[in-house]
Amino acid sequence: MIDGTTAILERVLDIRMQKHALHVSNIANSNVPDFKSKTLDFESRMKDAIAFAENSGNTERSQSQALENQAKNITADVYEDPLAVMKGDGNSVNMDKEQTELAKNTIAYEGAIQLINKKMALQKYVLAEGGK
């Protein structure tokens, strides 16, 4: 059974994969003249979707349904990193920053996987023990 929380976590995984690819691309292009590093933001839209769902009804079921619907509409904004410092060749990739962001994203991705696994384990337990 997919609920609102699971739908959000699935969307988080999708966007985290996009973010991973973006940082890998930045790293791969770190020696390309005039390459501008890019960044991705989805956290603000995620927070807005959760806040909307929390205010959408009194029951847990209506909130979960709203969250599931909102998850489908969450998108990531990709843009040139406004904080990036241009090097002499016009390239703005900061390898230390990219590697740090890649590591942070990997940890967040693995955390979302763990949450999904725990939700599935709980559902499996409820189904197995529910008939006893």
PDB file of N, CA and C in Angstrom, residues 6-103:
ATOM      1  N   THR A   6       5.201   7.421   1.743  1.00  0.00           N
ATOM      2  CA  THR A   6       5.954   6.593   0.804  1.00  0.00           C
ATOM      3  C   THR A   6       6.064   7.288  -0.547  1.00  0.00           C
ATOM      4  N   ALA A   7       4.999   7.937  -0.979  1.00  0.00           N
ATOM      5  CA  ALA A   7       5.024   8.663  -2.255  1.00  0.00           C
ATOM      6  C   ALA A   7       6.059   9.788  -2.211  1.00  0.00           C
ATOM      7  N   ILE A   8       6.099  10.509  -1.105  1.00  0.00           N
ATOM      8  CA  ILE A   8       7.097  11.580  -0.952  1.00  0.00           C
ATOM      9  C   ILE A   8       8.500  10.993  -0.961  1.00  0.00           C
ATOM     10  N   LEU A   9       8.712   9.901  -0.225  1.00  0.00           N
ATOM     11  CA  LEU A   9      10.043   9.288  -0.180  1.00  0.00           C
ATOM     12  C   LEU A   9      10.477   8.790  -1.557  1.00  0.00           C
ATOM     13  N   GLU A  10       9.548   8.237  -2.318  1.00  0.00           N
ATOM     14  CA  GLU A  10       9.878   7.800  -3.682  1.00  0.00           C
ATOM     15  C   GLU A  10      10.308   8.990  -4.532  1.00  0.00           C
ATOM     16  N   ARG A  11       9.597  10.097  -4.382  1.00  0.00           N
ATOM     17  CA  ARG A  11       9.943  11.304  -5.154  1.00  0.00           C
ATOM     18  C   ARG A  11      11.301  11.843  -4.716  1.00  0.00           C
ATOM     19  N   VAL A  12      11.570  11.795  -3.413  1.00  0.00           N
ATOM     20  CA  VAL A  12      12.875  12.219  -2.896  1.00  0.00           C
ATOM     21  C   VAL A  12      13.983  11.395  -3.547  1.00  0.00           C
ATOM     22  N   LEU A  13      13.780  10.077  -3.633  1.00  0.00           N
ATOM     23  CA  LEU A  13      14.795   9.222  -4.257  1.00  0.00           C
ATOM     24  C   LEU A  13      15.030   9.613  -5.713  1.00  0.00           C
ATOM     25  N   ASP A  14      13.953   9.863  -6.445  1.00  0.00           N
ATOM     26  CA  ASP A  14      14.083  10.275  -7.849  1.00  0.00           C
ATOM     27  C   ASP A  14      14.908  11.554  -7.975  1.00  0.00           C
ATOM     28  N   ILE A  15      14.567  12.538  -7.159  1.00  0.00           N
ATOM     29  CA  ILE A  15      15.252  13.824  -7.258  1.00  0.00           C
ATOM     30  C   ILE A  15      16.684  13.714  -6.744  1.00  0.00           C
ATOM     31  N   ARG A  16      16.910  12.920  -5.719  1.00  0.00           N
ATOM     32  CA  ARG A  16      18.286  12.715  -5.229  1.00  0.00           C
ATOM     33  C   ARG A  16      19.155  12.071  -6.309  1.00  0.00           C
ATOM     34  N   MET A  17      18.569  11.192  -7.117  1.00  0.00           N
ATOM     35  CA  MET A  17      19.325  10.605  -8.232  1.00  0.00           C
ATOM     36  C   MET A  17      19.670  11.683  -9.252  1.00  0.00           C
ATOM     37  N   GLN A  18      18.745  12.591  -9.524  1.00  0.00           N
ATOM     38  CA  GLN A  18      19.022  13.704 -10.438  1.00  0.00           C
ATOM     39  C   GLN A  18      20.140  14.584  -9.885  1.00  0.00           C
ATOM     40  N   LYS A  19      20.072  14.829  -8.586  1.00  0.00           N
ATOM     41  CA  LYS A  19      21.084  15.680  -7.946  1.00  0.00           C
ATOM     42  C   LYS A  19      22.455  15.004  -8.020  1.00  0.00           C
ATOM     43  N   HIS A  20      22.501  13.703  -7.820  1.00  0.00           N
ATOM     44  CA  HIS A  20      23.752  12.957  -7.924  1.00  0.00           C
ATOM     45  C   HIS A  20      24.342  13.120  -9.326  1.00  0.00           C
ATOM     46  N   ALA A  21      23.514  12.926 -10.345  1.00  0.00           N
ATOM     47  CA  ALA A  21      23.974  13.049 -11.731  1.00  0.00           C
ATOM     48  C   ALA A  21      24.472  14.465 -12.019  1.00  0.00           C
ATOM     49  N   LEU A  22      23.818  15.456 -11.454  1.00  0.00           N
ATOM     50  CA  LEU A  22      24.226  16.839 -11.657  1.00  0.00           C
ATOM     51  C   LEU A  22      25.616  17.096 -11.079  1.00  0.00           C
ATOM     52  N   HIS A  23      25.867  16.621  -9.857  1.00  0.00           N
ATOM     53  CA  HIS A  23      27.178  16.822  -9.238  1.00  0.00           C
ATOM     54  C   HIS A  23      28.267  16.029  -9.970  1.00  0.00           C
ATOM     55  N   VAL A  24      27.928  14.837 -10.415  1.00  0.00           N
ATOM     56  CA  VAL A  24      28.891  14.053 -11.198  1.00  0.00           C
ATOM     57  C   VAL A  24      29.231  14.794 -12.491  1.00  0.00           C
ATOM     58  N   SER A  25      28.225  15.384 -13.125  1.00  0.00           N
ATOM     59  CA  SER A  25      28.456  16.165 -14.343  1.00  0.00           C
ATOM     60  C   SER A  25      29.356  17.374 -14.058  1.00  0.00           C
ATOM     61  N   ASN A  26      29.088  18.063 -12.962  1.00  0.00           N
ATOM     62  CA  ASN A  26      29.940  19.199 -12.593  1.00  0.00           C
ATOM     63  C   ASN A  26      31.389  18.753 -12.412  1.00  0.00           C
ATOM     64  N   ILE A  27      31.586  17.641 -11.718  1.00  0.00           N
ATOM     65  CA  ILE A  27      32.943  17.132 -11.481  1.00  0.00           C
ATOM     66  C   ILE A  27      33.602  16.744 -12.803  1.00  0.00           C
ATOM     67  N   ALA A  28      32.845  16.076 -13.671  1.00  0.00           N
ATOM     68  CA  ALA A  28      33.400  15.636 -14.960  1.00  0.00           C
ATOM     69  C   ALA A  28      33.794  16.822 -15.840  1.00  0.00           C
ATOM     70  N   ASN A  29      33.133  17.950 -15.641  1.00  0.00           N
ATOM     71  CA  ASN A  29      33.417  19.131 -16.457  1.00  0.00           C
ATOM     72  C   ASN A  29      34.278  20.163 -15.746  1.00  0.00           C
ATOM     73  N   SER A  30      34.953  19.741 -14.701  1.00  0.00           N
ATOM     74  CA  SER A  30      35.736  20.684 -13.898  1.00  0.00           C
ATOM     75  C   SER A  30      36.910  21.303 -14.652  1.00  0.00           C
ATOM     76  N   ASN A  31      37.349  20.699 -15.742  1.00  0.00           N
ATOM     77  CA  ASN A  31      38.463  21.240 -16.524  1.00  0.00           C
ATOM     78  C   ASN A  31      38.023  21.812 -17.870  1.00  0.00           C
ATOM     79  N   VAL A  32      36.744  21.940 -18.077  1.00  0.00           N
ATOM     80  CA  VAL A  32      36.214  22.463 -19.340  1.00  0.00           C
ATOM     81  C   VAL A  32      36.106  23.987 -19.230  1.00  0.00           C
ATOM     82  N   PRO A  33      36.811  24.711 -20.094  1.00  0.00           N
ATOM     83  CA  PRO A  33      36.731  26.182 -20.030  1.00  0.00           C
ATOM     84  C   PRO A  33      35.292  26.672 -20.202  1.00  0.00           C
ATOM     85  N   ASP A  34      34.963  27.696 -19.464  1.00  0.00           N
ATOM     86  CA  ASP A  34      33.656  28.365 -19.508  1.00  0.00           C
ATOM     87  C   ASP A  34      32.478  27.500 -19.033  1.00  0.00           C
ATOM     88  N   PHE A  35      32.754  26.338 -18.448  1.00  0.00           N
ATOM     89  CA  PHE A  35      31.667  25.522 -17.889  1.00  0.00           C
ATOM     90  C   PHE A  35      31.203  26.153 -16.588  1.00  0.00           C
ATOM     91  N   LYS A  36      29.915  26.302 -16.450  1.00  0.00           N
ATOM     92  CA  LYS A  36      29.325  26.871 -15.234  1.00  0.00           C
ATOM     93  C   LYS A  36      28.714  25.747 -14.412  1.00  0.00           C
ATOM     94  N   SER A  37      29.132  25.637 -13.157  1.00  0.00           N
ATOM     95  CA  SER A  37      28.580  24.593 -12.302  1.00  0.00           C
ATOM     96  C   SER A  37      27.100  24.863 -12.060  1.00  0.00           C
ATOM     97  N   LYS A  38      26.363  23.775 -11.944  1.00  0.00           N
ATOM     98  CA  LYS A  38      24.922  23.874 -11.734  1.00  0.00           C
ATOM     99  C   LYS A  38      24.567  23.283 -10.374  1.00  0.00           C
ATOM    100  N   THR A  39      23.440  23.706  -9.895  1.00  0.00           N
ATOM    101  CA  THR A  39      22.938  23.186  -8.630  1.00  0.00           C
ATOM    102  C   THR A  39      21.451  22.883  -8.790  1.00  0.00           C
ATOM    103  N   LEU A  40      20.917  22.166  -7.835  1.00  0.00           N
ATOM    104  CA  LEU A  40      19.529  21.708  -7.909  1.00  0.00           C
ATOM    105  C   LEU A  40      18.868  21.972  -6.572  1.00  0.00           C
ATOM    106  N   ASP A  41      17.644  22.479  -6.619  1.00  0.00           N
ATOM    107  CA  ASP A  41      16.899  22.742  -5.388  1.00  0.00           C
ATOM    108  C   ASP A  41      15.509  22.134  -5.490  1.00  0.00           C
ATOM    109  N   PHE A  42      15.148  21.378  -4.481  1.00  0.00           N
ATOM    110  CA  PHE A  42      13.782  20.848  -4.407  1.00  0.00           C
ATOM    111  C   PHE A  42      13.261  20.889  -2.978  1.00  0.00           C
ATOM    112  N   GLU A  43      14.133  21.174  -2.030  1.00  0.00           N
ATOM    113  CA  GLU A  43      13.743  21.121  -0.624  1.00  0.00           C
ATOM    114  C   GLU A  43      12.617  22.094  -0.299  1.00  0.00           C
ATOM    115  N   SER A  44      12.663  23.299  -0.865  1.00  0.00           N
ATOM    116  CA  SER A  44      11.607  24.280  -0.559  1.00  0.00           C
ATOM    117  C   SER A  44      10.260  23.811  -1.100  1.00  0.00           C
ATOM    118  N   ARG A  45      10.258  23.215  -2.285  1.00  0.00           N
ATOM    119  CA  ARG A  45       9.002  22.699  -2.837  1.00  0.00           C
ATOM    120  C   ARG A  45       8.499  21.500  -2.031  1.00  0.00           C
ATOM    121  N   MET A  46       9.425  20.708  -1.531  1.00  0.00           N
ATOM    122  CA  MET A  46       9.055  19.561  -0.703  1.00  0.00           C
ATOM    123  C   MET A  46       8.386  20.046   0.584  1.00  0.00           C
ATOM    124  N   LYS A  47       8.975  21.050   1.220  1.00  0.00           N
ATOM    125  CA  LYS A  47       8.399  21.600   2.447  1.00  0.00           C
ATOM    126  C   LYS A  47       7.013  22.184   2.189  1.00  0.00           C
ATOM    127  N   ASP A  48       6.863  22.878   1.062  1.00  0.00           N
ATOM    128  CA  ASP A  48       5.555  23.454   0.714  1.00  0.00           C
ATOM    129  C   ASP A  48       4.512  22.352   0.518  1.00  0.00           C
ATOM    130  N   ALA A  49       4.898  21.272  -0.138  1.00  0.00           N
ATOM    131  CA  ALA A  49       3.966  20.165  -0.383  1.00  0.00           C
ATOM    132  C   ALA A  49       3.525  19.524   0.929  1.00  0.00           C
ATOM    133  N   ILE A  50       4.458  19.347   1.836  1.00  0.00           N
ATOM    134  CA  ILE A  50       4.136  18.741   3.139  1.00  0.00           C
ATOM    135  C   ILE A  50       3.232  19.678   3.941  1.00  0.00           C
ATOM    136  N   ALA A  51       3.543  20.973   3.935  1.00  0.00           N
ATOM    137  CA  ALA A  51       2.716  21.943   4.659  1.00  0.00           C
ATOM    138  C   ALA A  51       1.303  21.980   4.088  1.00  0.00           C
ATOM    139  N   PHE A  52       1.185  21.938   2.767  1.00  0.00           N
ATOM    140  CA  PHE A  52      -0.136  21.930   2.133  1.00  0.00           C
ATOM    141  C   PHE A  52      -0.926  20.702   2.573  1.00  0.00           C
ATOM    142  N   ALA A  53      -0.279  19.544   2.565  1.00  0.00           N
ATOM    143  CA  ALA A  53      -0.960  18.306   2.950  1.00  0.00           C
ATOM    144  C   ALA A  53      -1.397  18.337   4.416  1.00  0.00           C
ATOM    145  N   GLU A  54      -0.544  18.875   5.268  1.00  0.00           N
ATOM    146  CA  GLU A  54      -0.886  18.945   6.686  1.00  0.00           C
ATOM    147  C   GLU A  54      -2.098  19.835   6.934  1.00  0.00           C
ATOM    148  N   ASN A  55      -2.301  20.831   6.080  1.00  0.00           N
ATOM    149  CA  ASN A  55      -3.415  21.768   6.250  1.00  0.00           C
ATOM    150  C   ASN A  55      -4.620  21.407   5.394  1.00  0.00           C
ATOM    151  N   SER A  56      -4.597  20.235   4.767  1.00  0.00           N
ATOM    152  CA  SER A  56      -5.649  19.901   3.801  1.00  0.00           C
ATOM    153  C   SER A  56      -6.828  19.140   4.389  1.00  0.00           C
ATOM    154  N   GLY A  57      -6.733  18.729   5.612  1.00  0.00           N
ATOM    155  CA  GLY A  57      -7.857  17.984   6.189  1.00  0.00           C
ATOM    156  C   GLY A  57      -7.606  17.632   7.630  1.00  0.00           C
ATOM    157  N   ASN A  58      -8.652  17.183   8.263  1.00  0.00           N
ATOM    158  CA  ASN A  58      -8.557  16.859   9.679  1.00  0.00           C
ATOM    159  C   ASN A  58      -8.106  15.438   9.932  1.00  0.00           C
ATOM    160  N   THR A  59      -8.360  14.565   8.985  1.00  0.00           N
ATOM    161  CA  THR A  59      -8.041  13.167   9.228  1.00  0.00           C
ATOM    162  C   THR A  59      -6.681  12.809   8.655  1.00  0.00           C
ATOM    163  N   GLU A  60      -6.094  11.807   9.247  1.00  0.00           N
ATOM    164  CA  GLU A  60      -4.797  11.322   8.768  1.00  0.00           C
ATOM    165  C   GLU A  60      -4.915  10.808   7.336  1.00  0.00           C
ATOM    166  N   ARG A  61      -6.042  10.191   7.036  1.00  0.00           N
ATOM    167  CA  ARG A  61      -6.253   9.652   5.684  1.00  0.00           C
ATOM    168  C   ARG A  61      -6.306  10.762   4.633  1.00  0.00           C
ATOM    169  N   SER A  62      -7.012  11.846   4.926  1.00  0.00           N
ATOM    170  CA  SER A  62      -7.098  12.943   3.954  1.00  0.00           C
ATOM    171  C   SER A  62      -5.749  13.633   3.793  1.00  0.00           C
ATOM    172  N   GLN A  63      -4.995  13.739   4.872  1.00  0.00           N
ATOM    173  CA  GLN A  63      -3.652  14.315   4.782  1.00  0.00           C
ATOM    174  C   GLN A  63      -2.728  13.420   3.969  1.00  0.00           C
ATOM    175  N   SER A  64      -2.825  12.117   4.178  1.00  0.00           N
ATOM    176  CA  SER A  64      -2.002  11.176   3.430  1.00  0.00           C
ATOM    177  C   SER A  64      -2.328  11.224   1.945  1.00  0.00           C
ATOM    178  N   GLN A  65      -3.610  11.301   1.614  1.00  0.00           N
ATOM    179  CA  GLN A  65      -4.028  11.394   0.210  1.00  0.00           C
ATOM    180  C   GLN A  65      -3.518  12.691  -0.424  1.00  0.00           C
ATOM    181  N   ALA A  66      -3.619  13.785   0.319  1.00  0.00           N
ATOM    182  CA  ALA A  66      -3.127  15.072  -0.188  1.00  0.00           C
ATOM    183  C   ALA A  66      -1.615  15.029  -0.395  1.00  0.00           C
ATOM    184  N   LEU A  67      -0.912  14.385   0.525  1.00  0.00           N
ATOM    185  CA  LEU A  67       0.544  14.266   0.413  1.00  0.00           C
ATOM    186  C   LEU A  67       0.926  13.430  -0.804  1.00  0.00           C
ATOM    187  N   GLU A  68       0.180  12.354  -1.023  1.00  0.00           N
ATOM    188  CA  GLU A  68       0.429  11.505  -2.197  1.00  0.00           C
ATOM    189  C   GLU A  68       0.208  12.303  -3.484  1.00  0.00           C
ATOM    190  N   ASN A  69      -0.838  13.090  -3.529  1.00  0.00           N
ATOM    191  CA  ASN A  69      -1.116  13.920  -4.708  1.00  0.00           C
ATOM    192  C   ASN A  69      -0.049  14.995  -4.900  1.00  0.00           C
ATOM    193  N   GLN A  70       0.373  15.600  -3.808  1.00  0.00           N
ATOM    194  CA  GLN A  70       1.393  16.649  -3.889  1.00  0.00           C
ATOM    195  C   GLN A  70       2.744  16.090  -4.346  1.00  0.00           C
ATOM    196  N   ALA A  71       3.044  14.871  -3.955  1.00  0.00           N
ATOM    197  CA  ALA A  71       4.338  14.267  -4.306  1.00  0.00           C
ATOM    198  C   ALA A  71       4.536  14.208  -5.819  1.00  0.00           C
ATOM    199  N   LYS A  72       3.448  13.979  -6.541  1.00  0.00           N
ATOM    200  CA  LYS A  72       3.528  13.871  -8.003  1.00  0.00           C
ATOM    201  C   LYS A  72       3.947  15.189  -8.647  1.00  0.00           C
ATOM    202  N   ASN A  73       3.670  16.291  -7.981  1.00  0.00           N
ATOM    203  CA  ASN A  73       3.916  17.607  -8.556  1.00  0.00           C
ATOM    204  C   ASN A  73       5.233  18.245  -8.133  1.00  0.00           C
ATOM    205  N   ILE A  74       5.989  17.587  -7.292  1.00  0.00           N
ATOM    206  CA  ILE A  74       7.244  18.171  -6.825  1.00  0.00           C
ATOM    207  C   ILE A  74       8.288  18.045  -7.929  1.00  0.00           C
ATOM    208  N   THR A  75       8.869  19.173  -8.283  1.00  0.00           N
ATOM    209  CA  THR A  75       9.913  19.197  -9.302  1.00  0.00           C
ATOM    210  C   THR A  75      11.164  19.843  -8.723  1.00  0.00           C
ATOM    211  N   ALA A  76      12.255  19.628  -9.406  1.00  0.00           N
ATOM    212  CA  ALA A  76      13.525  20.207  -8.983  1.00  0.00           C
ATOM    213  C   ALA A  76      13.889  21.349  -9.927  1.00  0.00           C
ATOM    214  N   ASP A  77      14.393  22.407  -9.358  1.00  0.00           N
ATOM    215  CA  ASP A  77      14.887  23.532 -10.148  1.00  0.00           C
ATOM    216  C   ASP A  77      16.389  23.369 -10.332  1.00  0.00           C
ATOM    217  N   VAL A  78      16.834  23.356 -11.584  1.00  0.00           N
ATOM    218  CA  VAL A  78      18.260  23.282 -11.898  1.00  0.00           C
ATOM    219  C   VAL A  78      18.675  24.647 -12.425  1.00  0.00           C
ATOM    220  N   TYR A  79      19.735  25.180 -11.857  1.00  0.00           N
ATOM    221  CA  TYR A  79      20.199  26.498 -12.273  1.00  0.00           C
ATOM    222  C   TYR A  79      21.698  26.616 -12.030  1.00  0.00           C
ATOM    223  N   GLU A  80      22.304  27.611 -12.669  1.00  0.00           N
ATOM    224  CA  GLU A  80      23.724  27.858 -12.439  1.00  0.00           C
ATOM    225  C   GLU A  80      23.913  28.285 -10.997  1.00  0.00           C
ATOM    226  N   ASP A  81      24.938  27.757 -10.373  1.00  0.00           N
ATOM    227  CA  ASP A  81      25.196  28.039  -8.968  1.00  0.00           C
ATOM    228  C   ASP A  81      25.551  29.517  -8.798  1.00  0.00           C
ATOM    229  N   PRO A  82      24.693  30.290  -8.121  1.00  0.00           N
ATOM    230  CA  PRO A  82      24.954  31.731  -7.984  1.00  0.00           C
ATOM    231  C   PRO A  82      26.125  32.037  -7.038  1.00  0.00           C
ATOM    232  N   LEU A  83      26.517  31.070  -6.227  1.00  0.00           N
ATOM    233  CA  LEU A  83      27.611  31.285  -5.278  1.00  0.00           C
ATOM    234  C   LEU A  83      28.953  30.817  -5.823  1.00  0.00           C
ATOM    235  N   ALA A  84      28.947  30.260  -7.025  1.00  0.00           N
ATOM    236  CA  ALA A  84      30.179  29.731  -7.602  1.00  0.00           C
ATOM    237  C   ALA A  84      31.131  30.864  -7.974  1.00  0.00           C
ATOM    238  N   VAL A  85      32.406  30.611  -7.747  1.00  0.00           N
ATOM    239  CA  VAL A  85      33.446  31.582  -8.067  1.00  0.00           C
ATOM    240  C   VAL A  85      34.107  31.161  -9.376  1.00  0.00           C
ATOM    241  N   MET A  86      34.180  32.099 -10.290  1.00  0.00           N
ATOM    242  CA  MET A  86      34.753  31.830 -11.604  1.00  0.00           C
ATOM    243  C   MET A  86      36.275  31.769 -11.512  1.00  0.00           C
ATOM    244  N   LYS A  87      36.854  30.736 -12.158  1.00  0.00           N
ATOM    245  CA  LYS A  87      38.308  30.641 -12.260  1.00  0.00           C
ATOM    246  C   LYS A  87      38.755  31.411 -13.503  1.00  0.00           C
ATOM    247  N   GLY A  88      40.034  31.471 -13.712  1.00  0.00           N
ATOM    248  CA  GLY A  88      40.603  32.223 -14.834  1.00  0.00           C
ATOM    249  C   GLY A  88      40.113  31.761 -16.190  1.00  0.00           C
ATOM    250  N   ASP A  89      39.808  30.475 -16.330  1.00  0.00           N
ATOM    251  CA  ASP A  89      39.355  29.956 -17.627  1.00  0.00           C
ATOM    252  C   ASP A  89      37.835  30.035 -17.799  1.00  0.00           C
ATOM    253  N   GLY A  90      37.161  30.677 -16.850  1.00  0.00           N
ATOM    254  CA  GLY A  90      35.712  30.820 -16.943  1.00  0.00           C
ATOM    255  C   GLY A  90      34.940  29.663 -16.341  1.00  0.00           C
ATOM    256  N   ASN A  91      35.636  28.640 -15.844  1.00  0.00           N
ATOM    257  CA  ASN A  91      34.997  27.478 -15.226  1.00  0.00           C
ATOM    258  C   ASN A  91      34.685  27.826 -13.770  1.00  0.00           C
ATOM    259  N   SER A  92      33.526  27.407 -13.297  1.00  0.00           N
ATOM    260  CA  SER A  92      33.134  27.749 -11.922  1.00  0.00           C
ATOM    261  C   SER A  92      32.978  26.534 -11.011  1.00  0.00           C
ATOM    262  N   VAL A  93      33.500  25.380 -11.424  1.00  0.00           N
ATOM    263  CA  VAL A  93      33.363  24.171 -10.599  1.00  0.00           C
ATOM    264  C   VAL A  93      34.380  24.211  -9.458  1.00  0.00           C
ATOM    265  N   ASN A  94      33.880  24.046  -8.240  1.00  0.00           N
ATOM    266  CA  ASN A  94      34.718  23.935  -7.050  1.00  0.00           C
ATOM    267  C   ASN A  94      34.695  22.461  -6.642  1.00  0.00           C
ATOM    268  N   MET A  95      35.800  21.769  -6.869  1.00  0.00           N
ATOM    269  CA  MET A  95      35.842  20.318  -6.634  1.00  0.00           C
ATOM    270  C   MET A  95      35.532  19.952  -5.185  1.00  0.00           C
ATOM    271  N   ASP A  96      36.067  20.697  -4.240  1.00  0.00           N
ATOM    272  CA  ASP A  96      35.798  20.397  -2.826  1.00  0.00           C
ATOM    273  C   ASP A  96      34.307  20.495  -2.532  1.00  0.00           C
ATOM    274  N   LYS A  97      33.682  21.555  -3.031  1.00  0.00           N
ATOM    275  CA  LYS A  97      32.253  21.747  -2.796  1.00  0.00           C
ATOM    276  C   LYS A  97      31.449  20.636  -3.462  1.00  0.00           C
ATOM    277  N   GLU A  98      31.794  20.296  -4.699  1.00  0.00           N
ATOM    278  CA  GLU A  98      31.064  19.255  -5.430  1.00  0.00           C
ATOM    279  C   GLU A  98      31.172  17.906  -4.728  1.00  0.00           C
ATOM    280  N   GLN A  99      32.362  17.560  -4.269  1.00  0.00           N
ATOM    281  CA  GLN A  99      32.538  16.274  -3.588  1.00  0.00           C
ATOM    282  C   GLN A  99      31.797  16.247  -2.260  1.00  0.00           C
ATOM    283  N   THR A 100      31.779  17.379  -1.563  1.00  0.00           N
ATOM    284  CA  THR A 100      31.028  17.468  -0.306  1.00  0.00           C
ATOM    285  C   THR A 100      29.534  17.316  -0.566  1.00  0.00           C
ATOM    286  N   GLU A 101      29.023  18.035  -1.577  1.00  0.00           N
ATOM    287  CA  GLU A 101      27.603  17.948  -1.916  1.00  0.00           C
ATOM    288  C   GLU A 101      27.228  16.536  -2.370  1.00  0.00           C
ATOM    289  N   LEU A 102      28.119  15.884  -3.099  1.00  0.00           N
ATOM    290  CA  LEU A 102      27.879  14.515  -3.548  1.00  0.00           C
ATOM    291  C   LEU A 102      27.775  13.568  -2.347  1.00  0.00           C
ATOM    292  N   ALA A 103      28.667  13.743  -1.375  1.00  0.00           N
ATOM    293  CA  ALA A 103      28.632  12.904  -0.172  1.00  0.00           C
ATOM    294  C   ALA A 103      27.355  13.167   0.643  1.00  0.00           C
TER     295      ALA A 103
END
